[in-house]
Amino acid sequence: MDVRDLEYRARTWSGCIPPELVSRLLERGHADVVESQAAGGDWFCALAWARVLHARGREADAVGVLAPYVATGWWTAVAAAAELLEDRGRVDEAIETIRHRMKAGRPMALGTYTRLLARHGRAQEAFDLLVPYVDDGALAGALVDVAGPAGRDEEAAALLVGRIRFDHCCDDPWCCRGLDPDTAIGLLATIRERQGRIEEAISLLRRRQLTSGSGRDQLADLLARHGRIEELRDYAATEGHREALRRLAVLLEADGDVKGAIDVYRQAEGSANLEWELAQLLARHGRPDEAIAVMRALSGTHPGDDAILHAWSELCLDQDRPADGLAHLDALDARRGGVPAWELYWMRLPLIAACGGVDEAVARARAHPEGGTWYAAEHLADLLAGAGRTEEAVAVLRQHDRGNSHDLAGHLVDLGRVEEALALLLPAAAAPPPPLVPTARLWSDEPPF
């Protein structure tokens, strides 16, 4: 067991039992298999088994399961062990677990370590550790998090103000490789909001070049938290602020103003994601005809978008209208001309099964030009297994076991054929991970330096 091997298998899910199958083994009563594989070097089994023991109050045993993985210095295992220790109140051990293996300059480790310190009365120490790293975007966030409990918000704010250039706009991805202005402004606004200086926080966020990221809009969230509905409404009406529209709609629905939420979503014409959310909102509130009308129009506008067509199919199934779903998909196919590619075809299989039965859906799938491929086999197997015909699903996947090993193993576990599943996932001579390829030039005493 070594870090390179653990990292490779955890990242690629090769030569191991993936998380979903570990959960399935536990659900089907095969805890002994999970325990055995945990002791044999399977990380996902070890993590799951440690959590089982943790839930049973067997903390020492849980930590013992993770100990060989932690001993390698692999950060994923170190963090998991520390989390278990902290959850059981063994805070000093959690802190030591991370400290002994923390590498200088590693943002993830130092950020986790300092937040842990701050949660347990050592925020001053955490703040002092982070000050030298304020120019690191990730660690600046940790600095702001610990500044509050440390009572050092003003010091953190001063550090950030000194690094903000309001007149600067990055013109390439490598312009500000550390703490970029937008990130610094957002962190400063977090401090001002925490101090109750809401107007100042709002003013700061309005000066950012990029208003949202990772599906969130900090200004929209701030306005919503403080009940400033009209300001949020005005902000959401600005072109390009789609995350703010979503935040406003969610807030209005939560307050019982369903009509207002629907009206907000209708402003987002041209945003496929928000129109899908509108359809979900309508369906939730007993307006299925309107929901289907929204999705019919959306799928007609994007006839080649498999995600939208899949959403359309699911909506029609949920509303018990599979025939309507099929008719619309057939009309879209006629517009495009010819038989659609499998990625635009497979989502109709549950609709066909709901209308004419599983056998008809299987027959039509196999008649498709791509019906014999490994990726089609996955959908066929799901259809058969969903109808309780798991043996047939296994037979379909057996023809393509190299391309569908995880799906096949899952169905084998459902049938109680655990040894077959393990043989498929854990071949006796698993291929070693490929050699690491350096992403940066290594130091050398020999030319070229």
Short mmCIF file of C-alpha atoms in Angstrom, two decimals:
data_model
loop_
_atom_site.label_atom_id
_atom_site.label_comp_id
_atom_site.label_asym_id
_atom_site.label_seq_id
_atom_site.Cartn_x
_atom_site.Cartn_y
_atom_site.Cartn_z
CA MET A 1 0.00 0.00 0.00
CA ASP A 2 1.46 3.35 -1.02
CA VAL A 3 0.23 6.84 -1.76
CA ARG A 4 0.61 6.60 -5.52
CA ASP A 5 -1.38 3.38 -5.73
CA LEU A 6 -4.10 4.62 -3.39
CA GLU A 7 -4.46 7.90 -5.24
CA TYR A 8 -4.63 6.22 -8.62
CA ARG A 9 -7.28 3.69 -7.62
CA ALA A 10 -9.38 6.24 -5.74
CA ARG A 11 -9.26 8.60 -8.71
CA THR A 12 -9.96 6.05 -11.44
CA TRP A 13 -12.06 3.50 -9.50
CA SER A 14 -9.97 0.75 -11.08
CA GLY A 15 -8.78 -2.34 -9.25
CA CYS A 16 -11.12 -1.53 -6.36
CA ILE A 17 -14.75 -1.62 -5.30
CA PRO A 18 -16.33 1.77 -6.13
CA PRO A 19 -18.35 3.61 -3.44
CA GLU A 20 -21.79 2.80 -4.86
CA LEU A 21 -21.04 -0.93 -4.83
CA VAL A 22 -19.62 -0.75 -1.32
CA SER A 23 -22.92 0.75 -0.19
CA ARG A 24 -24.81 -1.96 -2.06
CA LEU A 25 -22.78 -4.68 -0.36
CA LEU A 26 -23.64 -3.25 3.04
CA GLU A 27 -27.31 -2.87 2.14
CA ARG A 28 -27.48 -6.49 0.95
CA GLY A 29 -25.99 -7.83 4.16
CA HIS A 30 -22.41 -8.40 3.02
CA ALA A 31 -20.65 -6.41 5.72
CA ASP A 32 -18.12 -9.24 6.13
CA VAL A 33 -16.97 -8.70 2.54
CA VAL A 34 -16.55 -4.97 3.12
CA GLU A 35 -14.60 -5.61 6.32
CA SER A 36 -12.33 -8.13 4.59
CA GLN A 37 -11.62 -5.87 1.63
CA ALA A 38 -10.96 -2.96 3.97
CA ALA A 39 -8.22 -4.99 5.62
CA GLY A 40 -6.89 -5.95 2.19
CA GLY A 41 -6.20 -2.44 0.96
CA ASP A 42 -9.47 -1.28 -0.65
CA TRP A 43 -9.86 2.36 0.34
CA PHE A 44 -13.58 2.76 -0.32
CA CYS A 45 -14.32 -0.35 1.73
CA ALA A 46 -12.06 0.90 4.52
CA LEU A 47 -13.77 4.28 4.63
CA ALA A 48 -17.26 2.74 4.66
CA TRP A 49 -16.36 0.12 7.27
CA ALA A 50 -14.74 2.74 9.52
CA ARG A 51 -17.95 4.78 9.35
CA VAL A 52 -20.02 1.70 10.24
CA LEU A 53 -17.84 1.05 13.28
CA HIS A 54 -17.92 4.75 14.16
CA ALA A 55 -21.74 4.71 14.10
CA ARG A 56 -21.69 1.70 16.44
CA GLY A 57 -19.50 3.56 18.91
CA ARG A 58 -16.44 1.39 18.23
CA GLU A 59 -14.18 4.38 17.75
CA ALA A 60 -10.88 2.64 18.39
CA ASP A 61 -11.72 -0.04 15.83
CA ALA A 62 -12.80 2.60 13.30
CA VAL A 63 -9.51 4.48 13.65
CA GLY A 64 -7.65 1.17 13.45
CA VAL A 65 -9.24 0.37 10.10
CA LEU A 66 -7.93 3.64 8.66
CA ALA A 67 -4.53 3.47 10.38
CA PRO A 68 -2.63 1.64 7.58
CA TYR A 69 -3.91 4.15 5.04
CA VAL A 70 -3.07 7.11 7.28
CA ALA A 71 0.43 5.69 7.79
CA THR A 72 1.14 6.19 4.08
CA GLY A 73 0.67 9.95 4.53
CA TRP A 74 -2.11 10.02 1.92
CA TRP A 75 -4.04 13.21 2.61
CA THR A 76 -7.49 11.74 1.85
CA ALA A 77 -7.02 9.12 4.56
CA VAL A 78 -5.52 11.58 7.03
CA ALA A 79 -8.49 13.94 6.67
CA ALA A 80 -11.01 11.08 7.03
CA ALA A 81 -9.35 9.79 10.21
CA ALA A 82 -9.23 13.27 11.70
CA GLU A 83 -12.92 13.76 10.95
CA LEU A 84 -13.82 10.56 12.81
CA LEU A 85 -11.68 11.54 15.79
CA GLU A 86 -13.13 15.04 15.98
CA ASP A 87 -16.68 13.71 15.73
CA ARG A 88 -16.05 11.54 18.80
CA GLY A 89 -14.58 14.42 20.77
CA ARG A 90 -10.98 13.24 20.48
CA VAL A 91 -9.93 16.67 19.28
CA ASP A 92 -6.30 16.62 20.36
CA GLU A 93 -5.76 13.37 18.46
CA ALA A 94 -7.49 14.80 15.39
CA ILE A 95 -5.23 17.84 15.48
CA GLU A 96 -2.12 15.73 15.88
CA THR A 97 -3.19 13.39 13.07
CA ILE A 98 -3.19 16.30 10.65
CA ARG A 99 -0.25 18.22 12.11
CA HIS A 100 2.17 15.31 11.88
CA ARG A 101 1.45 14.80 8.23
CA MET A 102 0.88 18.37 7.12
CA LYS A 103 3.16 19.51 4.34
CA ALA A 104 4.27 23.14 4.26
CA GLY A 105 2.59 25.07 1.50
CA ARG A 106 -0.15 22.52 0.88
CA PRO A 107 -3.36 24.61 0.91
CA MET A 108 -5.79 21.76 1.54
CA ALA A 109 -3.88 20.45 4.57
CA LEU A 110 -3.15 23.82 6.14
CA GLY A 111 -6.68 25.06 5.56
CA THR A 112 -8.18 21.97 7.19
CA TYR A 113 -5.73 22.14 10.07
CA THR A 114 -6.35 25.79 10.90
CA ARG A 115 -10.14 25.49 10.66
CA LEU A 116 -9.94 22.52 13.03
CA LEU A 117 -7.91 24.60 15.48
CA ALA A 118 -10.42 27.46 15.28
CA ARG A 119 -13.38 25.15 15.95
CA HIS A 120 -11.78 24.11 19.21
CA GLY A 121 -10.62 27.29 20.88
CA ARG A 122 -7.31 27.83 19.12
CA ALA A 123 -8.41 30.43 16.58
CA GLN A 124 -5.63 32.86 17.51
CA GLU A 125 -3.01 30.26 16.71
CA ALA A 126 -4.79 29.38 13.47
CA PHE A 127 -4.93 33.02 12.38
CA ASP A 128 -1.20 33.53 12.99
CA LEU A 129 -0.40 30.41 10.95
CA LEU A 130 -2.42 31.68 7.99
CA VAL A 131 -1.26 35.30 7.83
CA PRO A 132 1.84 34.48 5.71
CA TYR A 133 -0.42 32.76 3.14
CA VAL A 134 -2.95 35.54 2.59
CA ASP A 135 -1.90 35.81 -1.06
CA ASP A 136 -3.05 32.24 -1.66
CA GLY A 137 -6.67 32.28 -2.83
CA ALA A 138 -7.65 29.09 -0.99
CA LEU A 139 -5.88 29.93 2.27
CA ALA A 140 -7.19 33.49 2.29
CA GLY A 141 -10.65 31.94 2.65
CA ALA A 142 -9.45 29.95 5.66
CA LEU A 143 -7.98 33.14 7.12
CA VAL A 144 -11.36 34.87 6.91
CA ASP A 145 -13.09 31.85 8.46
CA VAL A 146 -10.83 31.79 11.52
CA ALA A 147 -10.66 35.59 11.90
CA GLY A 148 -14.18 35.70 13.33
CA PRO A 149 -13.68 33.34 16.29
CA ALA A 150 -10.21 34.83 16.79
CA GLY A 151 -11.70 38.34 17.13
CA ARG A 152 -9.36 39.60 14.44
CA ASP A 153 -11.74 40.61 11.66
CA GLU A 154 -10.18 44.04 11.28
CA GLU A 155 -6.70 42.60 10.85
CA ALA A 156 -7.98 40.23 8.18
CA ALA A 157 -9.83 43.08 6.49
CA ALA A 158 -6.71 45.22 6.42
CA LEU A 159 -4.72 42.42 4.84
CA LEU A 160 -7.35 42.05 2.12
CA VAL A 161 -7.77 45.79 1.46
CA GLY A 162 -4.05 46.03 0.80
CA ARG A 163 -4.40 43.46 -1.97
CA ILE A 164 -7.46 44.81 -3.79
CA ARG A 165 -7.01 46.87 -6.94
CA PHE A 166 -10.47 48.05 -7.87
CA ASP A 167 -9.24 49.43 -11.18
CA HIS A 168 -7.68 46.12 -12.25
CA CYS A 169 -9.33 43.67 -14.61
CA CYS A 170 -7.59 40.39 -15.43
CA ASP A 171 -7.09 39.95 -19.17
CA ASP A 172 -5.87 36.33 -19.12
CA PRO A 173 -6.22 33.28 -16.82
CA TRP A 174 -2.69 33.67 -15.45
CA CYS A 175 -2.94 37.35 -14.60
CA CYS A 176 -3.63 36.94 -10.86
CA ARG A 177 -2.48 33.45 -9.97
CA GLY A 178 -2.80 33.98 -6.23
CA LEU A 179 -5.48 36.09 -4.60
CA ASP A 180 -7.35 37.76 -7.46
CA PRO A 181 -9.29 41.02 -6.86
CA ASP A 182 -12.76 39.48 -7.13
CA THR A 183 -11.94 36.79 -4.57
CA ALA A 184 -10.43 39.36 -2.21
CA ILE A 185 -13.49 41.60 -2.53
CA GLY A 186 -15.80 38.68 -1.82
CA LEU A 187 -13.83 37.73 1.30
CA LEU A 188 -13.80 41.31 2.53
CA ALA A 189 -17.58 41.48 2.01
CA THR A 190 -17.93 38.32 4.11
CA ILE A 191 -16.13 40.04 6.97
CA ARG A 192 -18.22 43.22 6.66
CA GLU A 193 -21.46 41.23 6.67
CA ARG A 194 -20.29 39.33 9.75
CA GLN A 195 -19.64 42.68 11.44
CA GLY A 196 -23.14 43.87 10.59
CA ARG A 197 -21.89 46.41 8.05
CA ILE A 198 -24.37 45.25 5.42
CA GLU A 199 -24.38 48.37 3.25
CA GLU A 200 -20.61 48.24 2.94
CA ALA A 201 -20.70 44.56 2.04
CA ILE A 202 -23.29 45.21 -0.66
CA SER A 203 -21.29 48.11 -2.04
CA LEU A 204 -18.17 45.94 -2.22
CA LEU A 205 -19.90 43.11 -4.05
CA ARG A 206 -21.35 45.47 -6.62
CA ARG A 207 -17.78 46.33 -7.63
CA ARG A 208 -16.77 42.79 -8.57
CA GLN A 209 -15.99 42.02 -12.20
CA LEU A 210 -17.47 38.51 -12.01
CA THR A 211 -20.67 38.28 -9.99
CA SER A 212 -21.09 34.52 -9.61
CA GLY A 213 -19.25 31.21 -9.70
CA SER A 214 -19.86 27.54 -8.94
CA GLY A 215 -23.58 28.09 -9.27
CA ARG A 216 -23.74 30.78 -6.56
CA ASP A 217 -23.98 34.57 -6.49
CA GLN A 218 -22.63 36.05 -3.27
CA LEU A 219 -24.51 39.34 -3.58
CA ALA A 220 -27.81 37.58 -4.31
CA ASP A 221 -27.30 35.30 -1.31
CA LEU A 222 -26.51 38.27 0.94
CA LEU A 223 -29.60 40.20 -0.16
CA ALA A 224 -31.77 37.12 0.35
CA ARG A 225 -30.38 36.45 3.84
CA HIS A 226 -31.31 39.96 4.92
CA GLY A 227 -34.77 39.98 3.34
CA ARG A 228 -33.97 42.73 0.87
CA ILE A 229 -36.37 41.39 -1.72
CA GLU A 230 -36.76 44.49 -3.89
CA GLU A 231 -33.02 45.01 -4.15
CA LEU A 232 -32.63 41.35 -5.04
CA ARG A 233 -35.38 41.71 -7.63
CA ASP A 234 -33.63 44.69 -9.24
CA TYR A 235 -30.29 42.89 -9.18
CA ALA A 236 -31.78 39.73 -10.70
CA ALA A 237 -33.32 41.77 -13.53
CA THR A 238 -29.82 42.74 -14.70
CA GLU A 239 -28.75 40.89 -17.82
CA GLY A 240 -26.55 37.90 -17.09
CA HIS A 241 -27.49 37.53 -13.41
CA ARG A 242 -29.19 34.16 -13.79
CA GLU A 243 -27.98 32.84 -10.45
CA ALA A 244 -29.69 35.81 -8.81
CA LEU A 245 -32.92 34.95 -10.64
CA ARG A 246 -32.72 31.42 -9.27
CA ARG A 247 -32.04 32.69 -5.73
CA LEU A 248 -35.00 35.06 -5.90
CA ALA A 249 -37.34 32.36 -7.20
CA VAL A 250 -36.29 29.91 -4.48
CA LEU A 251 -36.79 32.58 -1.80
CA LEU A 252 -40.26 33.52 -3.08
CA GLU A 253 -41.38 29.89 -3.26
CA ALA A 254 -40.14 29.29 0.29
CA ASP A 255 -42.17 32.32 1.42
CA GLY A 256 -45.29 30.88 -0.23
CA ASP A 257 -45.33 33.27 -3.19
CA VAL A 258 -45.51 30.60 -5.90
CA LYS A 259 -46.91 33.00 -8.48
CA GLY A 260 -44.03 35.39 -7.85
CA ALA A 261 -41.50 32.58 -8.22
CA ILE A 262 -43.07 31.49 -11.51
CA ASP A 263 -42.99 35.07 -12.81
CA VAL A 264 -39.28 35.31 -11.94
CA TYR A 265 -38.45 32.10 -13.78
CA ARG A 266 -40.36 33.32 -16.82
CA GLN A 267 -37.92 36.24 -17.03
CA ALA A 268 -35.13 33.75 -17.68
CA GLU A 269 -36.10 32.98 -21.24
CA GLY A 270 -33.17 31.40 -23.02
CA SER A 271 -31.71 29.70 -19.93
CA ALA A 272 -32.32 25.97 -20.29
CA ASN A 273 -31.46 25.25 -16.65
CA LEU A 274 -33.86 27.84 -15.28
CA GLU A 275 -36.66 26.77 -17.62
CA TRP A 276 -36.23 23.20 -16.39
CA GLU A 277 -36.43 24.50 -12.81
CA LEU A 278 -39.62 26.35 -13.77
CA ALA A 279 -41.10 23.11 -15.05
CA GLN A 280 -40.18 21.37 -11.78
CA LEU A 281 -41.77 24.20 -9.79
CA LEU A 282 -44.99 23.97 -11.79
CA ALA A 283 -45.12 20.19 -11.35
CA ARG A 284 -44.51 20.50 -7.59
CA HIS A 285 -47.50 22.79 -7.27
CA GLY A 286 -50.01 20.71 -9.20
CA ARG A 287 -49.72 22.36 -12.60
CA PRO A 288 -48.46 19.46 -14.76
CA ASP A 289 -49.94 20.73 -18.04
CA GLU A 290 -47.98 23.97 -17.76
CA ALA A 291 -44.86 22.07 -16.73
CA ILE A 292 -45.10 19.84 -19.80
CA ALA A 293 -45.75 22.86 -22.03
CA VAL A 294 -42.56 24.52 -20.75
CA MET A 295 -40.47 21.40 -21.36
CA ARG A 296 -42.05 20.73 -24.75
CA ALA A 297 -41.05 24.22 -25.89
CA LEU A 298 -37.58 23.88 -24.39
CA SER A 299 -36.89 20.51 -26.02
CA GLY A 300 -38.20 21.85 -29.31
CA THR A 301 -35.73 24.73 -29.11
CA HIS A 302 -32.88 22.33 -28.25
CA PRO A 303 -33.78 19.15 -30.16
CA GLY A 304 -30.22 17.82 -30.03
CA ASP A 305 -29.60 18.33 -26.31
CA ASP A 306 -29.69 14.90 -24.67
CA ALA A 307 -29.89 16.32 -21.13
CA ILE A 308 -33.02 18.31 -22.00
CA LEU A 309 -34.60 15.36 -23.78
CA HIS A 310 -33.85 13.17 -20.78
CA ALA A 311 -35.48 15.74 -18.49
CA TRP A 312 -38.50 15.81 -20.82
CA SER A 313 -38.82 12.03 -20.68
CA GLU A 314 -38.54 11.95 -16.89
CA LEU A 315 -41.21 14.63 -16.53
CA CYS A 316 -43.63 12.71 -18.75
CA LEU A 317 -43.00 9.52 -16.76
CA ASP A 318 -43.49 11.32 -13.45
CA GLN A 319 -46.77 12.77 -14.68
CA ASP A 320 -47.91 9.38 -16.04
CA ARG A 321 -47.99 10.68 -19.61
CA PRO A 322 -45.51 8.42 -21.44
CA ALA A 323 -47.48 8.49 -24.71
CA ASP A 324 -47.19 12.29 -24.84
CA GLY A 325 -43.47 11.99 -24.22
CA LEU A 326 -42.99 9.48 -27.04
CA ALA A 327 -45.09 11.44 -29.50
CA HIS A 328 -43.02 14.55 -28.96
CA LEU A 329 -39.72 12.67 -29.31
CA ASP A 330 -40.98 11.09 -32.54
CA ALA A 331 -41.88 14.54 -33.86
CA LEU A 332 -38.40 15.82 -33.03
CA ASP A 333 -36.86 12.83 -34.83
CA ALA A 334 -38.93 13.59 -37.90
CA ARG A 335 -37.66 17.17 -37.87
CA ARG A 336 -34.04 16.03 -37.68
CA GLY A 337 -34.52 13.27 -40.22
CA GLY A 338 -33.28 9.69 -39.87
CA VAL A 339 -32.74 7.56 -36.78
CA PRO A 340 -31.32 9.54 -33.85
CA ALA A 341 -27.97 8.60 -32.36
CA TRP A 342 -28.12 6.44 -29.26
CA GLU A 343 -27.42 9.38 -26.94
CA LEU A 344 -30.64 10.97 -28.22
CA TYR A 345 -32.55 7.69 -28.30
CA TRP A 346 -32.06 5.78 -25.06
CA MET A 347 -34.14 8.07 -22.83
CA ARG A 348 -37.27 6.93 -24.67
CA LEU A 349 -36.87 3.31 -23.50
CA PRO A 350 -38.67 3.83 -20.15
CA LEU A 351 -41.45 5.62 -22.06
CA ILE A 352 -41.80 2.71 -24.46
CA ALA A 353 -41.83 0.28 -21.53
CA ALA A 354 -44.53 2.31 -19.79
CA CYS A 355 -46.68 2.24 -22.94
CA GLY A 356 -46.07 -1.21 -24.40
CA GLY A 357 -44.04 -3.16 -21.86
CA VAL A 358 -40.39 -3.97 -21.29
CA ASP A 359 -40.17 -6.54 -24.10
CA GLU A 360 -41.19 -3.98 -26.68
CA ALA A 361 -38.66 -1.49 -25.33
CA VAL A 362 -35.90 -4.13 -25.43
CA ALA A 363 -36.83 -5.16 -28.98
CA ARG A 364 -36.78 -1.57 -30.22
CA ALA A 365 -33.47 -0.89 -28.47
CA ARG A 366 -31.85 -3.92 -30.08
CA ALA A 367 -33.16 -2.84 -33.48
CA HIS A 368 -31.34 0.48 -33.17
CA PRO A 369 -28.07 0.64 -35.19
CA GLU A 370 -26.12 1.11 -31.94
CA GLY A 371 -28.22 -1.34 -29.93
CA GLY A 372 -25.41 -3.89 -29.75
CA THR A 373 -22.78 -1.58 -28.28
CA TRP A 374 -21.45 -1.67 -24.72
CA TYR A 375 -22.98 1.71 -23.92
CA ALA A 376 -26.40 0.57 -25.11
CA ALA A 377 -26.06 -2.57 -22.99
CA GLU A 378 -25.99 -0.42 -19.86
CA HIS A 379 -29.42 1.06 -20.61
CA LEU A 380 -30.87 -2.28 -21.63
CA ALA A 381 -29.67 -3.84 -18.39
CA ASP A 382 -31.17 -1.02 -16.30
CA LEU A 383 -34.48 -1.54 -18.06
CA LEU A 384 -34.47 -5.29 -17.43
CA ALA A 385 -33.30 -5.02 -13.82
CA GLY A 386 -35.95 -2.41 -13.13
CA ALA A 387 -38.53 -4.94 -14.23
CA GLY A 388 -37.09 -7.55 -11.87
CA ARG A 389 -35.30 -9.43 -14.67
CA THR A 390 -31.82 -9.14 -13.21
CA GLU A 391 -30.54 -12.42 -14.67
CA GLU A 392 -31.32 -11.12 -18.15
CA ALA A 393 -29.60 -7.84 -17.30
CA VAL A 394 -26.48 -9.79 -16.33
CA ALA A 395 -26.61 -11.76 -19.57
CA VAL A 396 -26.74 -8.54 -21.59
CA LEU A 397 -23.80 -7.02 -19.73
CA ARG A 398 -21.75 -10.23 -19.91
CA GLN A 399 -21.30 -9.55 -23.61
CA HIS A 400 -19.44 -6.34 -22.75
CA ASP A 401 -17.98 -6.97 -19.29
CA ARG A 402 -14.89 -4.87 -19.96
CA GLY A 403 -16.95 -1.79 -20.73
CA ASN A 404 -19.61 -2.33 -18.05
CA SER A 405 -17.79 -4.03 -15.20
CA HIS A 406 -19.19 -1.81 -12.45
CA ASP A 407 -22.79 -2.18 -13.66
CA LEU A 408 -22.38 -5.92 -14.08
CA ALA A 409 -20.85 -6.28 -10.63
CA GLY A 410 -23.74 -4.36 -9.10
CA HIS A 411 -26.33 -6.69 -10.61
CA LEU A 412 -24.31 -9.71 -9.53
CA VAL A 413 -24.32 -8.40 -5.96
CA ASP A 414 -28.09 -7.99 -6.19
CA LEU A 415 -28.30 -11.67 -7.15
CA GLY A 416 -26.09 -12.68 -4.24
CA ARG A 417 -23.22 -13.69 -6.53
CA VAL A 418 -20.68 -11.66 -4.61
CA GLU A 419 -17.62 -13.75 -5.47
CA GLU A 420 -18.27 -13.27 -9.18
CA ALA A 421 -18.64 -9.54 -8.66
CA LEU A 422 -15.36 -9.33 -6.75
CA ALA A 423 -13.53 -11.39 -9.38
CA LEU A 424 -14.73 -8.92 -11.98
CA LEU A 425 -13.66 -5.84 -10.02
CA LEU A 426 -10.51 -7.17 -8.38
CA PRO A 427 -8.57 -9.31 -10.86
CA ALA A 428 -5.87 -11.44 -9.26
CA ALA A 429 -3.08 -9.50 -10.95
CA ALA A 430 -4.40 -5.95 -11.06
CA ALA A 431 -2.38 -3.76 -13.36
CA PRO A 432 -0.10 -1.37 -11.47
CA PRO A 433 -0.81 2.34 -11.84
CA PRO A 434 1.07 4.11 -14.60
CA PRO A 435 4.20 6.04 -13.60
CA LEU A 436 3.69 9.58 -12.42
CA VAL A 437 4.46 12.22 -15.01
CA PRO A 438 5.92 15.38 -13.45
CA THR A 439 3.88 18.49 -14.20
CA ALA A 440 6.78 20.78 -13.34
CA ARG A 441 10.51 20.66 -14.02
CA LEU A 442 12.33 18.77 -11.27
CA TRP A 443 15.47 20.12 -9.57
CA SER A 444 18.71 18.72 -10.89
CA ASP A 445 22.41 19.14 -10.34
CA GLU A 446 23.09 18.13 -13.94
CA PRO A 447 22.41 20.14 -17.07
CA PRO A 448 19.96 21.13 -18.36
CA PHE A 449 19.12 22.80 -15.05
#
